[in-house]
Amino acid sequence: MNQINITSLSAHLGIGEAEDIPVTGEEMQLPQTVEPSAGGELKRIGSVRTPHFDESRTREEFRVVKRHVFSRIQAGATEKGRDPRTILITSASPQEGKTTVTLGLAMSFMFEQDCSVVLIDSDMRSPELSRRMGLAGELGLLDYLENDALEIGDIVYPTSVRGVFAVPAGLPRVTAPELIAGKRMSLLLETLHGQAANRIVIIDTGSVLSCSETISLASHAGQLLFVTARGQTKRADIDEGLGILHRQAGPMDESRVAIVFNKTAHSQSPVRYSNS
Amino acid sequence: MIGPVLSLLKDEVSRIWCYRWTFVLTALVIFCAAAIYIAQIPSVYQSWAQIYVNKETPAAAAAGDKSLVGENYGSTYVVQKTMLNDQNLAKVVATLYPRTAKQGGTALQAAINNIRERTDISPDEGDGFISIQYRANDAIEARDVTQALLDQFIASNEGRNREGLDQAARFLDEQVTLYKQKLRDADQALTAFRQKHGVVAEASPQAGAASADVARARANYEAMLRTNGSSAPDASEIDSLKSKLASLRLQYTDDYPDVVAVKHQLDQLIAARNNAAAQNSSGAVQAARARLQAAEGHLRNYQPKALDTASPLATEYAELKQNETTLRTSYQELLSRRNEAKISQAVYTGADAGKYQVTNRPAIPASPIGPNRSLYLTLAALVAAGAGLGAAYIRAAIRGILVAPREVEEAFGLPVVGTISWEEAWHTTPGTTKPSRNRSLRGLGAMVVIGLVVLAAGASLLGIEPVHNAMTQFLHSFS
């Protein structure tokens, strides 16, 4: 077995003890915990901050979305090659809350006992997810897609949340759309799912109208969560975005696409939550 | 029924709320523009004066119905027409705006029309009180014009009365003189006719003197008779008859039955006396009788001679008498009217006549009567709010934003599987440590500035003087 260089904990992360995990070829075991190895290179761990997440309306709202995701997973794949465990989160335009929904949804999975989540930041124009998790500049997706020598374990980073792992965007490249559209991306997704039936991959991608990687990734995704912002997203933009996805990434019907309405007022929440 | 409507309404309100800053800015711009316009509307000041028209002064009452002044004296209509006629207003313009008056022509006429339009004359409470109001953009000007109107009105009316009455008096004097001369001519013609044709005037002075001579002669004669103890008839009885006869002859001719009867009676008494006197043949008595007879003969010369009524002389005489009578009547009337004119002059041109009393002199108005800036500001605020709402709604409609999950589902036929409430903590602008607080501070600062501007504009327009002065100076700095 090849052992990948995995990071160990730095003193201030304090999530638990890390251990070396042997990795073989296509089968990569994701470390549940990491610990420093003597003389080894430390691997960073992403951090996730979600204020008021433990007891909040937001937690419940993301749980509602999570239940939908689970129900689709349980319903099984609708088309060959599109695993419902691969969830693409996108929107029509930038700044509508894709990364927030991605993080929130990922956090909602931390309460699941038998489930792990891999967050992939594929928004090459604005890798917000990588920045939030403190993994900007680290080896990431594009590095893996371009360099055959890299292994999956080189780009998967554990986070401060149990069961949640992150794949940063990596160093920016002009050839990003082409790399994402290549076969190595499919291989990555297959490998990630192949390891465990309960592994969910959530891909945070750019907006449909601003980047083309989304369309490529949509071809792989079994579920699309289309984020729209209340009072911000234009109807015409949504229409155009869905139209592009439908034409270029396969039929976009309710069996595959769902909408998450973001930035709503508390009164519009389906959760009747009291802060008392 | 109501539920869906309320839901729709709520969604629309939410849609507008998404562009609340558009609403605020639009409303603010429109309100400020309207407020500036309202602030620049010139204030209107109104000055007020009151006069009392005393139609019944003691002097006028004393004059009774002998005044020459008409019944419309002092009515509001007359006051208005006289005060606001071109002549009076031209004098007012000349007093207050000499430069405009010098220009003359259209400028003068425009100034006159301007004053006329701004002046209101109306009856006030109480009999005889008339209110005069003038509106101007300057308080002092309002007072000055009102005062000038008042002064000019009183002066012109006194002058008019004096002039009119003087004219009337002059006219009457001329007529009196004319008629006096005509009457004199008529008297002379009548006298000449009488002298020519022996017609005695009914009441001529010569007849009066002759009658007096007869009376004296008779009295002397009777005294002589009494002295001589004659049993003549009572002289007083004879005198009484003679007096009666003379009186009748002044009115009637000798053929009149009363005259004939009295004459007969008198003749009898005289005959009886003469019989008695014949027995008394003293020379004194005869002399006295002779004087009496002479006086009676002289008197008969002035007794009206009866004219034949069918003769041309009678007709001419009647015409002369009629003419003289008519002229005398007219002359008497003219004399009466001239007396009335003199009385009117005394009543209506004297300094203490009191016919127009200024009961309230115009003062500088302390506050303007308009425009009603409070009302205008309120309307401007409502219009601005409406325009803001409209702008926000139009902008939301143009952008086609979505505000409810229902709208999304209806628009795209896709399920909305979740709504994520907006939380300030999720604000993701990179590099800012406390973005929500900065944005809140910016919003708070903007609201404070906007609020101060609105308060200042409102205070200025509502007349709070220090603020108003400051705002006025600020606005003038741009002009």
mmCIF file of N, CA and C in Angstrom, chain A residues 89-197:
data_model
loop_
_atom_site.group_PDB
_atom_site.id
_atom_site.type_symbol
_atom_site.label_atom_id
_atom_site.label_comp_id
_atom_site.label_asym_id
_atom_site.label_seq_id
_atom_site.Cartn_x
_atom_site.Cartn_y
_atom_site.Cartn_z
ATOM 1 N N ILE A 89 -24.254 22.155 -6.354
ATOM 2 C CA ILE A 89 -24.946 23.357 -5.866
ATOM 3 C C ILE A 89 -24.508 24.532 -6.732
ATOM 4 N N THR A 90 -25.483 25.111 -7.382
ATOM 5 C CA THR A 90 -25.178 26.210 -8.276
ATOM 6 C C THR A 90 -26.278 27.255 -8.187
ATOM 7 N N SER A 91 -26.122 28.297 -9.002
ATOM 8 C CA SER A 91 -27.139 29.353 -9.043
ATOM 9 C C SER A 91 -27.067 30.028 -10.407
ATOM 10 N N ALA A 92 -27.974 30.947 -10.620
ATOM 11 C CA ALA A 92 -27.986 31.654 -11.901
ATOM 12 C C ALA A 92 -26.891 32.714 -11.952
ATOM 13 N N SER A 93 -26.731 33.408 -10.832
ATOM 14 C CA SER A 93 -25.795 34.534 -10.807
ATOM 15 C C SER A 93 -24.930 34.439 -9.564
ATOM 16 N N PRO A 94 -23.842 35.177 -9.537
ATOM 17 C CA PRO A 94 -22.999 35.144 -8.329
ATOM 18 C C PRO A 94 -23.692 35.791 -7.132
ATOM 19 N N GLN A 95 -23.094 35.547 -5.962
ATOM 20 C CA GLN A 95 -23.514 36.197 -4.708
ATOM 21 C C GLN A 95 -24.957 35.873 -4.327
ATOM 22 N N GLU A 96 -25.338 34.631 -4.587
ATOM 23 C CA GLU A 96 -26.691 34.245 -4.207
ATOM 24 C C GLU A 96 -26.704 33.244 -3.056
ATOM 25 N N GLY A 97 -25.511 32.850 -2.591
ATOM 26 C CA GLY A 97 -25.449 32.022 -1.398
ATOM 27 C C GLY A 97 -25.132 30.568 -1.663
ATOM 28 N N LYS A 98 -24.473 30.278 -2.742
ATOM 29 C CA LYS A 98 -24.146 28.875 -3.043
ATOM 30 C C LYS A 98 -23.215 28.285 -1.996
ATOM 31 N N THR A 99 -22.156 29.000 -1.692
ATOM 32 C CA THR A 99 -21.164 28.477 -0.745
ATOM 33 C C THR A 99 -21.779 28.339 0.633
ATOM 34 N N THR A 100 -22.619 29.296 1.001
ATOM 35 C CA THR A 100 -23.289 29.221 2.293
ATOM 36 C C THR A 100 -24.175 27.989 2.358
ATOM 37 N N VAL A 101 -24.923 27.762 1.327
ATOM 38 C CA VAL A 101 -25.793 26.587 1.304
ATOM 39 C C VAL A 101 -24.947 25.321 1.306
ATOM 40 N N THR A 102 -23.837 25.350 0.603
ATOM 41 C CA THR A 102 -22.955 24.178 0.583
ATOM 42 C C THR A 102 -22.461 23.851 1.983
ATOM 43 N N LEU A 103 -21.947 24.860 2.648
ATOM 44 C CA LEU A 103 -21.438 24.644 4.002
ATOM 45 C C LEU A 103 -22.550 24.216 4.941
ATOM 46 N N GLY A 104 -23.664 24.904 4.828
ATOM 47 C CA GLY A 104 -24.762 24.570 5.714
ATOM 48 C C GLY A 104 -25.256 23.158 5.513
ATOM 49 N N LEU A 105 -25.348 22.797 4.269
ATOM 50 C CA LEU A 105 -25.814 21.439 3.988
ATOM 51 C C LEU A 105 -24.802 20.418 4.502
ATOM 52 N N ALA A 106 -23.529 20.734 4.294
ATOM 53 C CA ALA A 106 -22.487 19.815 4.779
ATOM 54 C C ALA A 106 -22.560 19.682 6.291
ATOM 55 N N MET A 107 -22.760 20.797 6.957
ATOM 56 C CA MET A 107 -22.830 20.753 8.414
ATOM 57 C C MET A 107 -24.030 19.964 8.896
ATOM 58 N N SER A 108 -25.067 20.027 8.105
ATOM 59 C CA SER A 108 -26.255 19.306 8.551
ATOM 60 C C SER A 108 -26.022 17.808 8.537
ATOM 61 N N PHE A 109 -25.008 17.375 7.790
ATOM 62 C CA PHE A 109 -24.720 15.943 7.736
ATOM 63 C C PHE A 109 -23.885 15.472 8.908
ATOM 64 N N MET A 110 -23.359 16.403 9.656
ATOM 65 C CA MET A 110 -22.462 15.980 10.727
ATOM 66 C C MET A 110 -23.204 15.236 11.822
ATOM 67 N N PHE A 111 -24.490 15.412 11.868
ATOM 68 C CA PHE A 111 -25.262 14.697 12.876
ATOM 69 C C PHE A 111 -25.624 13.270 12.425
ATOM 70 N N GLU A 112 -25.344 13.038 11.149
ATOM 71 C CA GLU A 112 -25.619 11.681 10.660
ATOM 72 C C GLU A 112 -24.515 10.743 11.150
ATOM 73 N N GLN A 113 -24.923 9.653 11.672
ATOM 74 C CA GLN A 113 -23.969 8.738 12.285
ATOM 75 C C GLN A 113 -23.197 7.936 11.264
ATOM 76 N N ASP A 114 -23.855 7.611 10.172
ATOM 77 C CA ASP A 114 -23.230 6.698 9.211
ATOM 78 C C ASP A 114 -23.064 7.344 7.854
ATOM 79 N N CYS A 115 -22.609 8.582 7.889
ATOM 80 C CA CYS A 115 -22.519 9.287 6.627
ATOM 81 C C CYS A 115 -21.318 10.201 6.648
ATOM 82 N N SER A 116 -20.647 10.339 5.516
ATOM 83 C CA SER A 116 -19.549 11.293 5.416
ATOM 84 C C SER A 116 -19.773 12.166 4.196
ATOM 85 N N VAL A 117 -19.186 13.318 4.262
ATOM 86 C CA VAL A 117 -19.404 14.301 3.205
ATOM 87 C C VAL A 117 -18.061 14.795 2.716
ATOM 88 N N VAL A 118 -17.949 14.903 1.425
ATOM 89 C CA VAL A 118 -16.763 15.516 0.802
ATOM 90 C C VAL A 118 -17.223 16.765 0.078
ATOM 91 N N LEU A 119 -16.652 17.887 0.512
ATOM 92 C CA LEU A 119 -16.969 19.153 -0.137
ATOM 93 C C LEU A 119 -15.918 19.443 -1.195
ATOM 94 N N ILE A 120 -16.369 19.702 -2.411
ATOM 95 C CA ILE A 120 -15.446 20.022 -3.491
ATOM 96 C C ILE A 120 -15.724 21.455 -3.934
ATOM 97 N N ASP A 121 -14.683 22.244 -3.891
ATOM 98 C CA ASP A 121 -14.802 23.617 -4.361
ATOM 99 C C ASP A 121 -14.381 23.672 -5.816
ATOM 100 N N SER A 122 -15.362 23.805 -6.705
ATOM 101 C CA SER A 122 -15.049 23.859 -8.131
ATOM 102 C C SER A 122 -15.346 25.242 -8.717
ATOM 103 N N ASP A 123 -15.521 26.233 -7.859
ATOM 104 C CA ASP A 123 -15.755 27.595 -8.338
ATOM 105 C C ASP A 123 -14.409 28.246 -8.557
ATOM 106 N N MET A 124 -13.918 28.149 -9.755
ATOM 107 C CA MET A 124 -12.560 28.598 -10.042
ATOM 108 C C MET A 124 -12.450 30.127 -10.069
ATOM 109 N N ARG A 125 -13.546 30.804 -10.379
ATOM 110 C CA ARG A 125 -13.464 32.271 -10.447
ATOM 111 C C ARG A 125 -13.530 32.903 -9.067
ATOM 112 N N SER A 126 -14.193 32.224 -8.153
ATOM 113 C CA SER A 126 -14.300 32.748 -6.791
ATOM 114 C C SER A 126 -14.326 31.563 -5.829
ATOM 115 N N PRO A 127 -13.156 31.005 -5.553
ATOM 116 C CA PRO A 127 -13.097 29.809 -4.675
ATOM 117 C C PRO A 127 -13.384 30.182 -3.228
ATOM 118 N N GLU A 128 -14.571 30.571 -2.948
ATOM 119 C CA GLU A 128 -14.965 31.060 -1.631
ATOM 120 C C GLU A 128 -14.910 29.954 -0.593
ATOM 121 N N LEU A 129 -15.311 28.792 -1.030
ATOM 122 C CA LEU A 129 -15.328 27.672 -0.089
ATOM 123 C C LEU A 129 -13.930 27.400 0.439
ATOM 124 N N SER A 130 -12.962 27.425 -0.471
ATOM 125 C CA SER A 130 -11.580 27.164 -0.063
ATOM 126 C C SER A 130 -11.117 28.240 0.910
ATOM 127 N N ARG A 131 -11.485 29.462 0.649
ATOM 128 C CA ARG A 131 -11.050 30.559 1.527
ATOM 129 C C ARG A 131 -11.690 30.431 2.889
ATOM 130 N N ARG A 132 -12.945 30.120 2.912
ATOM 131 C CA ARG A 132 -13.634 30.024 4.199
ATOM 132 C C ARG A 132 -13.051 28.918 5.049
ATOM 133 N N MET A 133 -12.607 27.893 4.352
ATOM 134 C CA MET A 133 -12.086 26.764 5.100
ATOM 135 C C MET A 133 -10.586 26.897 5.342
ATOM 136 N N GLY A 134 -10.053 27.991 4.889
ATOM 137 C CA GLY A 134 -8.640 28.222 5.133
ATOM 138 C C GLY A 134 -7.727 27.343 4.306
ATOM 139 N N LEU A 135 -8.236 26.895 3.154
ATOM 140 C CA LEU A 135 -7.435 25.997 2.334
ATOM 141 C C LEU A 135 -7.043 26.643 1.013
ATOM 142 N N ALA A 136 -7.153 27.942 0.980
ATOM 143 C CA ALA A 136 -6.768 28.618 -0.254
ATOM 144 C C ALA A 136 -5.267 28.439 -0.488
ATOM 145 N N GLY A 137 -4.900 28.131 -1.669
ATOM 146 C CA GLY A 137 -3.492 27.948 -2.000
ATOM 147 C C GLY A 137 -2.986 26.535 -1.797
ATOM 148 N N GLU A 138 -3.807 25.719 -1.209
ATOM 149 C CA GLU A 138 -3.408 24.331 -1.003
ATOM 150 C C GLU A 138 -3.634 23.539 -2.293
ATOM 151 N N LEU A 139 -3.028 22.387 -2.353
ATOM 152 C CA LEU A 139 -3.278 21.494 -3.483
ATOM 153 C C LEU A 139 -4.746 21.148 -3.508
ATOM 154 N N GLY A 140 -5.272 21.209 -4.690
ATOM 155 C CA GLY A 140 -6.683 20.959 -4.769
ATOM 156 C C GLY A 140 -7.095 20.303 -6.053
ATOM 157 N N LEU A 141 -8.317 20.545 -6.416
ATOM 158 C CA LEU A 141 -8.965 19.841 -7.511
ATOM 159 C C LEU A 141 -8.211 20.014 -8.824
ATOM 160 N N LEU A 142 -7.909 21.234 -9.179
ATOM 161 C CA LEU A 142 -7.272 21.472 -10.465
ATOM 162 C C LEU A 142 -5.879 20.846 -10.499
ATOM 163 N N ASP A 143 -5.228 20.868 -9.370
ATOM 164 C CA ASP A 143 -3.915 20.239 -9.316
ATOM 165 C C ASP A 143 -4.030 18.751 -9.587
ATOM 166 N N TYR A 144 -5.036 18.173 -8.962
ATOM 167 C CA TYR A 144 -5.241 16.733 -9.154
ATOM 168 C C TYR A 144 -5.603 16.419 -10.598
ATOM 169 N N LEU A 145 -6.466 17.248 -11.179
ATOM 170 C CA LEU A 145 -6.922 16.945 -12.530
ATOM 171 C C LEU A 145 -5.804 17.096 -13.556
ATOM 172 N N GLU A 146 -4.870 17.962 -13.264
ATOM 173 C CA GLU A 146 -3.799 18.188 -14.228
ATOM 174 C C GLU A 146 -2.619 17.240 -14.028
ATOM 175 N N ASN A 147 -2.398 16.889 -12.771
ATOM 176 C CA ASN A 147 -1.196 16.107 -12.446
ATOM 177 C C ASN A 147 -1.597 14.679 -12.126
ATOM 178 N N ASP A 148 -1.243 13.813 -13.030
ATOM 179 C CA ASP A 148 -1.610 12.411 -12.807
ATOM 180 C C ASP A 148 -0.881 11.797 -11.618
ATOM 181 N N ALA A 149 0.185 12.451 -11.214
ATOM 182 C CA ALA A 149 0.963 11.873 -10.113
ATOM 183 C C ALA A 149 0.275 12.072 -8.773
ATOM 184 N N LEU A 150 -0.606 12.986 -8.732
ATOM 185 C CA LEU A 150 -1.284 13.237 -7.454
ATOM 186 C C LEU A 150 -2.369 12.195 -7.215
ATOM 187 N N GLU A 151 -2.501 11.945 -5.934
ATOM 188 C CA GLU A 151 -3.533 11.006 -5.541
ATOM 189 C C GLU A 151 -4.682 11.775 -4.923
ATOM 190 N N ILE A 152 -5.755 11.068 -4.785
ATOM 191 C CA ILE A 152 -6.929 11.710 -4.194
ATOM 192 C C ILE A 152 -6.653 12.163 -2.780
ATOM 193 N N GLY A 153 -5.896 11.326 -2.068
ATOM 194 C CA GLY A 153 -5.595 11.665 -0.696
ATOM 195 C C GLY A 153 -4.805 12.939 -0.557
ATOM 196 N N ASP A 154 -4.166 13.342 -1.688
ATOM 197 C CA ASP A 154 -3.372 14.568 -1.614
ATOM 198 C C ASP A 154 -4.234 15.820 -1.613
ATOM 199 N N ILE A 155 -5.422 15.656 -2.062
ATOM 200 C CA ILE A 155 -6.256 16.857 -2.182
ATOM 201 C C ILE A 155 -7.441 16.849 -1.230
ATOM 202 N N VAL A 156 -7.621 15.765 -0.519
ATOM 203 C CA VAL A 156 -8.745 15.694 0.410
ATOM 204 C C VAL A 156 -8.235 16.088 1.788
ATOM 205 N N TYR A 157 -8.901 17.015 2.358
ATOM 206 C CA TYR A 157 -8.472 17.529 3.652
ATOM 207 C C TYR A 157 -9.575 17.280 4.658
ATOM 208 N N PRO A 158 -9.206 16.769 5.797
ATOM 209 C CA PRO A 158 -10.211 16.681 6.847
ATOM 210 C C PRO A 158 -10.523 18.081 7.378
ATOM 211 N N THR A 159 -11.675 18.158 7.977
ATOM 212 C CA THR A 159 -12.072 19.450 8.547
ATOM 213 C C THR A 159 -12.288 19.327 10.042
ATOM 214 N N SER A 160 -12.591 20.429 10.624
ATOM 215 C CA SER A 160 -12.821 20.437 12.067
ATOM 216 C C SER A 160 -14.145 19.776 12.434
ATOM 217 N N VAL A 161 -14.898 19.413 11.440
ATOM 218 C CA VAL A 161 -16.185 18.759 11.692
ATOM 219 C C VAL A 161 -16.044 17.280 11.366
ATOM 220 N N ARG A 162 -16.443 16.499 12.291
ATOM 221 C CA ARG A 162 -16.333 15.053 12.094
ATOM 222 C C ARG A 162 -17.154 14.627 10.892
ATOM 223 N N GLY A 163 -16.530 13.863 10.029
ATOM 224 C CA GLY A 163 -17.214 13.295 8.877
ATOM 225 C C GLY A 163 -17.259 14.203 7.679
ATOM 226 N N VAL A 164 -16.703 15.371 7.782
ATOM 227 C CA VAL A 164 -16.736 16.311 6.667
ATOM 228 C C VAL A 164 -15.320 16.550 6.190
ATOM 229 N N PHE A 165 -15.131 16.347 4.894
ATOM 230 C CA PHE A 165 -13.828 16.538 4.281
ATOM 231 C C PHE A 165 -13.973 17.560 3.166
ATOM 232 N N ALA A 166 -12.812 18.120 2.823
ATOM 233 C CA ALA A 166 -12.864 19.189 1.838
ATOM 234 C C ALA A 166 -11.837 18.981 0.762
ATOM 235 N N VAL A 167 -12.215 19.359 -0.440
ATOM 236 C CA VAL A 167 -11.286 19.388 -1.571
ATOM 237 C C VAL A 167 -11.256 20.814 -2.065
ATOM 238 N N PRO A 168 -10.173 21.543 -1.832
ATOM 239 C CA PRO A 168 -10.124 22.944 -2.269
ATOM 240 C C PRO A 168 -10.013 23.024 -3.780
ATOM 241 N N ALA A 169 -10.123 24.197 -4.281
ATOM 242 C CA ALA A 169 -10.112 24.405 -5.728
ATOM 243 C C ALA A 169 -8.731 24.191 -6.326
ATOM 244 N N GLY A 170 -7.719 24.527 -5.554
ATOM 245 C CA GLY A 170 -6.378 24.383 -6.095
ATOM 246 C C GLY A 170 -5.929 25.655 -6.767
ATOM 247 N N LEU A 171 -4.719 25.569 -7.339
ATOM 248 C CA LEU A 171 -4.173 26.757 -7.980
ATOM 249 C C LEU A 171 -4.952 27.043 -9.269
ATOM 250 N N PRO A 172 -5.279 28.307 -9.501
ATOM 251 C CA PRO A 172 -6.094 28.630 -10.684
ATOM 252 C C PRO A 172 -5.320 28.359 -11.970
ATOM 253 N N ARG A 173 -6.099 27.924 -12.964
ATOM 254 C CA ARG A 173 -5.534 27.629 -14.267
ATOM 255 C C ARG A 173 -6.488 28.096 -15.348
ATOM 256 N N VAL A 174 -5.917 28.438 -16.456
ATOM 257 C CA VAL A 174 -6.746 28.841 -17.592
ATOM 258 C C VAL A 174 -7.518 27.657 -18.150
ATOM 259 N N THR A 175 -6.938 26.499 -17.980
ATOM 260 C CA THR A 175 -7.550 25.298 -18.569
ATOM 261 C C THR A 175 -8.544 24.635 -17.627
ATOM 262 N N ALA A 176 -8.971 25.369 -16.618
ATOM 263 C CA ALA A 176 -9.859 24.769 -15.613
ATOM 264 C C ALA A 176 -11.105 24.133 -16.224
ATOM 265 N N PRO A 177 -11.835 24.824 -17.117
ATOM 266 C CA PRO A 177 -13.042 24.189 -17.667
ATOM 267 C C PRO A 177 -12.741 22.880 -18.362
ATOM 268 N N GLU A 178 -11.633 22.848 -19.066
ATOM 269 C CA GLU A 178 -11.297 21.628 -19.787
ATOM 270 C C GLU A 178 -10.895 20.513 -18.844
ATOM 271 N N LEU A 179 -10.179 20.879 -17.814
ATOM 272 C CA LEU A 179 -9.778 19.870 -16.845
ATOM 273 C C LEU A 179 -10.983 19.266 -16.148
ATOM 274 N N ILE A 180 -11.915 20.124 -15.804
ATOM 275 C CA ILE A 180 -13.102 19.642 -15.100
ATOM 276 C C ILE A 180 -13.945 18.777 -16.021
ATOM 277 N N ALA A 181 -13.916 19.093 -17.275
ATOM 278 C CA ALA A 181 -14.709 18.304 -18.217
ATOM 279 C C ALA A 181 -14.026 16.991 -18.601
ATOM 280 N N GLY A 182 -12.784 16.802 -18.128
ATOM 281 C CA GLY A 182 -12.036 15.604 -18.525
ATOM 282 C C GLY A 182 -12.445 14.356 -17.765
ATOM 283 N N LYS A 183 -11.855 13.266 -18.127
ATOM 284 C CA LYS A 183 -12.226 11.973 -17.538
ATOM 285 C C LYS A 183 -11.736 11.837 -16.110
ATOM 286 N N ARG A 184 -10.657 12.522 -15.809
ATOM 287 C CA ARG A 184 -10.110 12.393 -14.459
ATOM 288 C C ARG A 184 -11.120 12.878 -13.423
ATOM 289 N N MET A 185 -11.953 13.823 -13.795
ATOM 290 C CA MET A 185 -12.988 14.289 -12.881
ATOM 291 C C MET A 185 -13.987 13.181 -12.617
ATOM 292 N N SER A 186 -14.362 12.505 -13.629
ATOM 293 C CA SER A 186 -15.291 11.383 -13.447
ATOM 294 C C SER A 186 -14.667 10.327 -12.564
ATOM 295 N N LEU A 187 -13.380 10.109 -12.805
ATOM 296 C CA LEU A 187 -12.677 9.112 -11.992
ATOM 297 C C LEU A 187 -12.660 9.518 -10.539
ATOM 298 N N LEU A 188 -12.451 10.772 -10.310
ATOM 299 C CA LEU A 188 -12.425 11.271 -8.927
ATOM 300 C C LEU A 188 -13.756 11.001 -8.245
ATOM 301 N N LEU A 189 -14.815 11.317 -8.933
ATOM 302 C CA LEU A 189 -16.125 11.121 -8.325
ATOM 303 C C LEU A 189 -16.428 9.647 -8.113
ATOM 304 N N GLU A 190 -16.052 8.869 -9.066
ATOM 305 C CA GLU A 190 -16.296 7.427 -8.913
ATOM 306 C C GLU A 190 -15.514 6.858 -7.739
ATOM 307 N N THR A 191 -14.302 7.324 -7.629
ATOM 308 C CA THR A 191 -13.470 6.817 -6.535
ATOM 309 C C THR A 191 -14.034 7.238 -5.190
ATOM 310 N N LEU A 192 -14.448 8.473 -5.117
ATOM 311 C CA LEU A 192 -14.984 8.960 -3.850
ATOM 312 C C LEU A 192 -16.239 8.177 -3.448
ATOM 313 N N HIS A 193 -17.059 7.876 -4.387
ATOM 314 C CA HIS A 193 -18.261 7.115 -4.070
ATOM 315 C C HIS A 193 -17.979 5.639 -3.878
ATOM 316 N N GLY A 194 -16.967 5.204 -4.560
ATOM 317 C CA GLY A 194 -16.695 3.773 -4.525
ATOM 318 C C GLY A 194 -16.241 3.284 -3.169
ATOM 319 N N GLN A 195 -15.657 4.154 -2.462
ATOM 320 C CA GLN A 195 -15.143 3.750 -1.169
ATOM 321 C C GLN A 195 -16.233 3.428 -0.177
ATOM 322 N N ALA A 196 -17.276 4.219 -0.220
ATOM 323 C CA ALA A 196 -18.315 4.012 0.798
ATOM 324 C C ALA A 196 -19.654 4.388 0.199
ATOM 325 N N ALA A 197 -20.612 3.542 0.507
ATOM 326 C CA ALA A 197 -21.950 3.803 -0.022
ATOM 327 C C ALA A 197 -22.578 5.021 0.620
#
